[in-house]
């Protein structure tokens, strides 16, 4: 159906008929539960947001990470086993945590100097070591 401006609505085909909406992993409405699809979309978006933050101003790393994330999700888009989907979601969540908490950017400033650019997620309070805890 078209609005006043004549523009098509999202999901509408060239003929003006409504196209069946497909989920994040290519699931149709009769596929896995909507909870699984929404959870997959949530983790997918979170990974891309983390990628943008972690690799800010590094176009090569941004593109490589984007391709890898999209490739992994595309390779598993036909997965229907809820158990396997949950396992893949756990792996994706773990990868996001590792990216956010372990990866740091470094920039070569001279031939023998590197400038580290820490993010707030990486900065942690140091707990001093005590031989004899109190």
XYZ file of N, CA, C and O in Angstrom:
536
model
N 0.842 -1.165 0.000
C 0.000 0.000 0.000
C 0.894 1.237 0.000
O 1.918 1.271 0.650
N 0.485 2.220 -0.715
C 1.274 3.439 -0.808
C 0.624 4.546 0.010
O -0.581 4.617 0.146
N 1.479 5.390 0.537
C 0.997 6.545 1.310
C 0.710 7.702 0.377
O 0.653 7.561 -0.846
N 0.550 8.873 0.937
C 0.252 10.061 0.129
C 1.360 10.390 -0.861
O 1.111 10.880 -1.937
N 2.602 10.142 -0.456
C 3.724 10.507 -1.326
C 3.955 9.498 -2.442
O 4.755 9.743 -3.315
N 3.298 8.356 -2.396
C 3.462 7.342 -3.432
C 4.614 6.401 -3.160
O 4.885 5.517 -3.946
N 5.307 6.595 -2.046
C 6.429 5.717 -1.713
C 5.910 4.390 -1.185
O 4.876 4.323 -0.538
N 6.637 3.330 -1.479
C 6.250 2.011 -0.988
C 6.610 1.863 0.469
O 7.598 2.414 0.930
N 5.834 1.066 1.161
C 6.152 0.725 2.541
C 7.224 -0.342 2.564
O 7.408 -1.067 1.595
N 7.903 -0.448 3.688
C 8.935 -1.470 3.846
C 8.305 -2.853 3.724
O 7.253 -3.103 4.297
N 8.934 -3.727 2.954
C 8.432 -5.081 2.793
C 7.468 -5.233 1.632
O 6.944 -6.302 1.385
N 7.231 -4.161 0.902
C 6.289 -4.206 -0.201
C 7.045 -4.446 -1.505
O 8.085 -3.845 -1.738
N 6.558 -5.311 -2.329
C 7.203 -5.614 -3.596
C 6.886 -4.581 -4.660
O 6.150 -3.625 -4.439
N 7.453 -4.793 -5.860
C 7.255 -3.848 -6.958
C 5.798 -3.791 -7.393
O 5.328 -2.767 -7.880
N 5.078 -4.889 -7.204
C 3.681 -4.919 -7.621
C 2.763 -4.235 -6.614
O 1.580 -4.080 -6.871
N 3.321 -3.835 -5.469
C 2.499 -3.206 -4.444
C 1.950 -4.197 -3.445
O 1.317 -3.833 -2.473
N 2.188 -5.505 -3.699
C 1.721 -6.528 -2.768
C 2.698 -6.667 -1.620
O 3.886 -6.429 -1.772
N 2.188 -7.107 -0.524
C 3.001 -7.300 0.674
C 3.860 -8.551 0.507
O 3.362 -9.614 0.166
N 5.184 -8.440 0.711
C 6.097 -9.575 0.625
C 6.200 -10.228 1.995
O 6.124 -9.548 3.010
N 6.352 -11.529 2.052
C 6.525 -12.168 3.355
C 7.819 -11.690 3.990
O 8.853 -11.640 3.337
N 7.734 -11.301 5.242
C 8.902 -10.780 5.950
C 9.752 -11.943 6.433
O 9.255 -12.893 6.989
N 11.041 -11.841 6.230
C 11.942 -12.887 6.672
C 12.758 -12.370 7.832
O 13.064 -11.214 7.918
N 13.111 -13.266 8.725
C 13.831 -12.907 9.934
C 15.307 -12.683 9.688
O 15.792 -12.719 8.563
N 16.034 -12.477 10.755
C 17.450 -12.146 10.715
C 18.257 -13.220 10.016
O 19.115 -12.938 9.209
N 17.994 -14.471 10.317
C 18.775 -15.558 9.738
C 18.076 -16.199 8.554
O 18.386 -17.315 8.180
N 17.130 -15.506 7.964
C 16.421 -16.061 6.837
C 15.239 -16.920 7.252
O 14.674 -17.622 6.443
N 14.867 -16.891 8.533
C 13.732 -17.669 8.997
C 12.445 -16.998 8.547
O 12.305 -15.796 8.621
N 11.511 -17.786 8.094
C 10.201 -17.227 7.798
C 9.420 -17.182 9.107
O 9.888 -17.633 10.142
N 8.230 -16.658 9.066
C 7.427 -16.551 10.291
C 7.120 -17.917 10.904
O 6.879 -18.026 12.077
N 7.148 -18.951 10.098
C 6.858 -20.277 10.625
C 8.104 -20.961 11.175
O 8.038 -22.072 11.649
N 9.265 -20.295 11.102
C 10.529 -20.854 11.573
C 10.626 -20.818 13.092
O 9.631 -20.876 13.794
N 11.850 -20.737 13.603
C 12.066 -20.730 15.043
C 11.336 -19.589 15.730
O 10.892 -18.646 15.095
N 11.258 -19.674 17.023
C 10.511 -18.692 17.784
C 11.072 -17.294 17.569
O 12.266 -17.124 17.338
N 10.205 -16.278 17.650
C 10.666 -14.904 17.461
C 11.697 -14.493 18.511
O 12.506 -13.636 18.270
N 11.668 -15.136 19.660
C 12.634 -14.822 20.705
C 14.038 -15.139 20.205
O 14.965 -14.350 20.379
N 14.224 -16.270 19.534
C 15.537 -16.643 19.008
C 15.997 -15.635 17.956
O 17.148 -15.209 17.978
N 15.120 -15.240 17.062
C 15.479 -14.284 16.011
C 15.832 -12.924 16.603
O 16.794 -12.295 16.176
N 15.071 -12.476 17.590
C 15.368 -11.173 18.192
C 16.673 -11.219 18.971
O 17.429 -10.252 18.988
N 16.960 -12.360 19.587
C 18.217 -12.514 20.324
C 19.400 -12.508 19.362
O 20.441 -11.907 19.642
N 19.247 -13.157 18.222
C 20.304 -13.191 17.206
C 20.567 -11.778 16.696
O 21.720 -11.346 16.591
N 19.512 -11.048 16.404
C 19.655 -9.678 15.913
C 20.338 -8.799 16.958
O 21.200 -7.976 16.629
N 19.982 -8.981 18.203
C 20.563 -8.196 19.295
C 22.079 -8.423 19.380
O 22.854 -7.469 19.464
N 22.511 -9.680 19.318
C 23.942 -10.009 19.402
C 24.671 -9.522 18.147
O 25.787 -9.001 18.235
N 24.036 -9.665 16.996
C 24.616 -9.198 15.730
C 24.892 -7.700 15.783
O 25.990 -7.231 15.463
N 23.907 -6.928 16.220
C 24.069 -5.478 16.327
C 25.119 -5.113 17.368
O 25.923 -4.197 17.162
N 25.119 -5.817 18.491
C 26.088 -5.555 19.551
C 27.514 -5.795 19.060
O 28.422 -5.007 19.338
N 27.727 -6.871 18.307
C 29.046 -7.144 17.746
C 29.503 -6.033 16.813
O 30.659 -5.602 16.860
N 28.592 -5.542 15.983
C 28.964 -4.469 15.058
C 29.231 -3.149 15.798
O 30.149 -2.415 15.433
N 28.467 -2.863 16.821
C 28.731 -1.649 17.610
C 30.082 -1.741 18.317
O 30.836 -0.769 18.363
N 30.370 -2.898 18.864
C 31.656 -3.106 19.537
C 32.790 -2.989 18.536
O 33.819 -2.364 18.820
N 32.613 -3.568 17.357
C 33.617 -3.481 16.286
C 33.904 -2.026 15.948
O 35.059 -1.616 15.829
N 32.861 -1.210 15.836
C 33.041 0.200 15.494
C 33.782 0.962 16.592
O 34.573 1.854 16.304
N 33.542 0.604 17.821
C 34.212 1.270 18.935
C 35.663 0.807 19.070
O 36.569 1.621 19.248
N 35.889 -0.490 18.985
C 37.225 -1.053 19.195
C 38.181 -0.643 18.080
O 39.338 -0.308 18.338
N 37.727 -0.658 16.834
C 38.597 -0.382 15.696
C 38.358 1.006 15.103
O 38.584 1.219 13.909
N 37.944 1.952 15.917
C 37.660 3.316 15.458
C 38.885 3.877 14.721
O 40.018 3.722 15.158
N 38.644 4.510 13.584
C 39.671 5.158 12.753
C 40.652 4.173 12.102
O 41.691 4.587 11.612
N 40.363 2.895 12.096
C 41.213 1.900 11.438
C 40.366 1.203 10.377
O 39.725 0.179 10.632
N 40.371 1.750 9.170
C 39.450 1.270 8.134
C 39.689 -0.186 7.754
O 38.731 -0.922 7.505
N 40.955 -0.608 7.714
C 41.236 -2.007 7.356
C 40.694 -2.973 8.393
O 40.068 -3.982 8.057
N 40.918 -2.678 9.660
C 40.426 -3.552 10.728
C 38.900 -3.518 10.799
O 38.264 -4.555 11.030
N 38.309 -2.338 10.596
C 36.848 -2.221 10.606
C 36.226 -3.090 9.517
O 35.265 -3.822 9.763
N 36.789 -3.021 8.323
C 36.247 -3.791 7.199
C 36.457 -5.288 7.393
O 35.560 -6.092 7.126
N 37.645 -5.672 7.869
C 37.920 -7.096 8.093
C 36.987 -7.663 9.162
O 36.446 -8.768 8.997
N 36.773 -6.923 10.234
C 35.878 -7.391 11.297
C 34.437 -7.459 10.798
O 33.704 -8.400 11.109
N 34.022 -6.468 10.003
C 32.654 -6.464 9.445
C 32.435 -7.689 8.577
O 31.425 -8.393 8.694
N 33.399 -7.979 7.714
C 33.273 -9.145 6.829
C 33.225 -10.441 7.625
O 32.435 -11.336 7.302
N 34.052 -10.560 8.651
C 34.096 -11.798 9.443
C 32.788 -12.006 10.204
O 32.250 -13.119 10.231
N 32.268 -10.943 10.824
C 30.998 -11.048 11.561
C 29.888 -11.466 10.608
O 29.138 -12.412 10.884
N 29.777 -10.769 9.485
C 28.718 -11.079 8.526
C 28.864 -12.490 7.959
O 27.870 -13.198 7.776
N 30.086 -12.901 7.697
C 30.338 -14.241 7.158
C 29.905 -15.321 8.148
O 29.254 -16.299 7.763
N 30.255 -15.156 9.424
C 29.896 -16.157 10.432
C 28.385 -16.263 10.598
O 27.831 -17.359 10.716
N 27.701 -15.121 10.614
C 26.244 -15.161 10.744
C 25.605 -15.752 9.493
O 24.638 -16.503 9.581
N 26.152 -15.434 8.320
C 25.595 -15.962 7.070
C 25.809 -17.472 6.975
O 24.932 -18.200 6.512
N 26.976 -17.960 7.426
C 27.258 -19.396 7.377
C 26.290 -20.202 8.234
O 26.055 -21.376 7.971
N 25.742 -19.595 9.257
C 24.853 -20.302 10.172
C 23.397 -19.856 10.054
O 22.597 -20.135 10.939
N 23.048 -19.183 8.974
C 21.694 -18.650 8.849
C 20.620 -19.733 8.693
O 19.464 -19.505 9.007
N 20.995 -20.913 8.224
C 20.006 -21.973 8.023
C 19.881 -22.888 9.232
O 19.159 -23.886 9.170
N 20.569 -22.558 10.309
C 20.525 -23.389 11.516
C 19.129 -23.323 12.136
O 18.568 -22.246 12.316
N 18.550 -24.488 12.423
C 17.202 -24.528 12.993
C 17.180 -25.109 14.394
O 16.205 -24.931 15.119
N 18.230 -25.792 14.790
C 18.291 -26.392 16.111
C 18.434 -25.302 17.164
O 19.399 -24.530 17.152
N 17.471 -25.231 18.057
C 17.494 -24.190 19.095
C 18.730 -24.329 19.984
O 19.315 -23.339 20.412
N 19.133 -25.565 20.225
C 20.313 -25.817 21.058
C 21.572 -25.257 20.375
O 22.397 -24.601 21.014
N 21.703 -25.516 19.087
C 22.863 -25.028 18.326
C 22.842 -23.504 18.221
O 23.885 -22.850 18.334
N 21.666 -22.922 18.030
C 21.540 -21.460 17.962
C 21.980 -20.837 19.277
O 22.725 -19.854 19.291
N 21.551 -21.424 20.392
C 21.951 -20.891 21.698
C 23.463 -21.003 21.901
O 24.082 -20.108 22.483
N 24.048 -22.097 21.427
C 25.497 -22.279 21.533
C 26.227 -21.215 20.700
O 27.209 -20.616 21.164
N 25.749 -20.966 19.484
C 26.358 -19.946 18.627
C 26.199 -18.547 19.218
O 27.112 -17.716 19.118
N 25.053 -18.287 19.837
C 24.840 -16.991 20.487
C 25.809 -16.804 21.652
O 26.323 -15.703 21.874
N 26.069 -17.868 22.390
C 27.013 -17.806 23.510
C 28.413 -17.491 22.992
O 29.122 -16.649 23.562
N 28.812 -18.138 21.912
C 30.122 -17.883 21.315
C 30.216 -16.427 20.856
O 31.218 -15.748 21.105
N 29.172 -15.931 20.189
C 29.168 -14.546 19.704
C 29.258 -13.562 20.866
O 29.986 -12.570 20.798
N 28.555 -13.845 21.956
C 28.615 -12.975 23.139
C 30.007 -12.982 23.743
O 30.517 -11.941 24.167
N 30.633 -14.156 23.790
C 31.994 -14.263 24.320
C 32.984 -13.486 23.455
O 33.886 -12.816 23.980
N 32.820 -13.566 22.151
C 33.695 -12.827 21.238
C 33.544 -11.327 21.467
O 34.533 -10.585 21.507
N 32.317 -10.875 21.666
C 32.067 -9.449 21.909
C 32.772 -8.994 23.176
O 33.409 -7.937 23.206
N 32.700 -9.797 24.239
C 33.350 -9.452 25.508
C 34.863 -9.402 25.325
O 35.529 -8.475 25.821
N 35.418 -10.367 24.615
C 36.870 -10.393 24.388
C 37.306 -9.169 23.577
O 38.299 -8.524 23.910
N 36.561 -8.832 22.531
C 36.890 -7.646 21.749
C 36.868 -6.395 22.618
O 37.774 -5.569 22.574
N 35.820 -6.272 23.411
C 35.630 -5.073 24.223
C 36.659 -4.934 25.330
O 37.093 -3.836 25.653
N 37.084 -6.048 25.920
C 37.934 -5.981 27.109
C 39.401 -6.294 26.851
O 40.230 -6.029 27.722
N 39.761 -6.828 25.691
C 41.141 -7.275 25.488
C 41.870 -6.613 24.328
O 43.094 -6.652 24.283
N 41.161 -6.053 23.384
C 41.806 -5.493 22.203
C 42.084 -4.011 22.430
O 41.230 -3.271 22.901
N 43.318 -3.610 22.125
C 43.713 -2.210 22.273
C 44.318 -1.737 20.962
O 44.993 -2.498 20.265
N 44.050 -0.484 20.611
C 44.604 0.074 19.384
C 46.009 0.591 19.640
O 46.290 1.154 20.689
N 46.874 0.431 18.656
C 48.235 0.950 18.719
C 48.561 1.610 17.387
O 48.178 1.120 16.326
N 49.235 2.752 17.459
C 49.586 3.504 16.264
C 51.093 3.716 16.257
O 51.668 4.140 17.261
N 51.740 3.407 15.133
C 53.173 3.666 14.990
C 53.373 5.171 14.852
O 52.851 5.786 13.926
N 54.133 5.774 15.772
C 54.414 7.201 15.680
C 55.796 7.454 15.104
O 56.015 8.433 14.417
N 56.736 6.598 15.393
C 58.091 6.640 14.847
C 58.477 5.229 14.453
O 57.695 4.302 14.629
N 59.669 5.067 13.963
C 60.099 3.720 13.588
C 60.253 2.814 14.801
O 60.144 1.603 14.694
N 60.481 3.412 15.972
C 60.662 2.597 17.175
C 59.691 2.953 18.299
O 59.897 2.587 19.450
N 58.613 3.668 17.966
C 57.646 4.060 18.999
C 56.231 3.685 18.585
O 55.856 3.802 17.420
N 55.473 3.260 19.573
C 54.067 2.912 19.361
C 53.239 3.655 20.390
O 53.557 3.656 21.582
N 52.170 4.280 19.943
C 51.246 4.990 20.826
C 50.034 4.097 21.057
O 49.354 3.705 20.103
N 49.770 3.752 22.310
C 48.603 2.941 22.651
C 47.425 3.858 22.922
O 47.564 4.882 23.598
N 46.264 3.464 22.414
C 45.052 4.261 22.600
C 44.057 3.426 23.404
O 43.280 2.646 22.842
N 44.074 3.552 24.744
C 43.163 2.745 25.564
C 41.747 3.312 25.566
O 41.535 4.508 25.382
N 40.780 2.423 25.751
C 39.382 2.815 25.909
C 38.997 2.651 27.377
O 39.694 1.994 28.146
N 37.879 3.218 27.772
C 37.437 3.113 29.163
C 37.221 1.669 29.601
O 37.471 1.315 30.736
N 36.759 0.818 28.682
C 36.509 -0.587 29.014
C 37.792 -1.318 29.395
O 37.757 -2.315 30.108
N 38.922 -0.830 28.901
C 40.195 -1.492 29.181
C 40.836 -1.018 30.474
O 41.634 -1.726 31.075
N 40.513 0.196 30.871
C 41.122 0.753 32.074
C 40.461 0.152 33.304
O 39.262 0.263 33.493
N 41.269 -0.494 34.124
C 40.757 -1.134 35.333
C 41.593 -0.676 36.520
O 42.773 -0.339 36.378
N 40.995 -0.700 37.697
C 41.738 -0.379 38.905
C 42.677 -1.526 39.216
O 42.295 -2.694 39.164
N 43.914 -1.180 39.542
C 44.873 -2.193 39.939
C 44.680 -2.512 41.399
O 44.529 -1.633 42.230
N 44.672 -3.759 41.710
C 44.608 -4.198 43.095
C 46.016 -4.542 43.525
O 46.660 -5.413 42.918
N 46.529 -3.851 44.533
C 47.916 -4.129 44.942
C 48.039 -5.535 45.494
O 47.099 -6.082 46.085
N 49.194 -6.100 45.275
C 49.472 -7.459 45.753
C 49.957 -7.394 47.203
O 50.826 -6.587 47.546
N 49.392 -8.230 48.061
C 49.808 -8.308 49.449
C 50.262 -9.725 49.737
O 49.570 -10.693 49.420
N 51.446 -9.861 50.348
C 51.943 -11.173 50.730
C 51.027 -11.805 51.772
O 50.754 -13.002 51.757
N 50.582 -10.971 52.720
C 49.739 -11.455 53.804
C 48.389 -10.711 53.745
O 48.293 -9.571 54.211
N 47.383 -11.333 53.163
C 46.093 -10.665 53.082
C 45.511 -10.402 54.462
O 45.734 -11.154 55.399
N 44.792 -9.318 54.585
C 44.191 -8.981 55.884
C 42.822 -9.578 56.027
O 42.138 -9.853 55.115
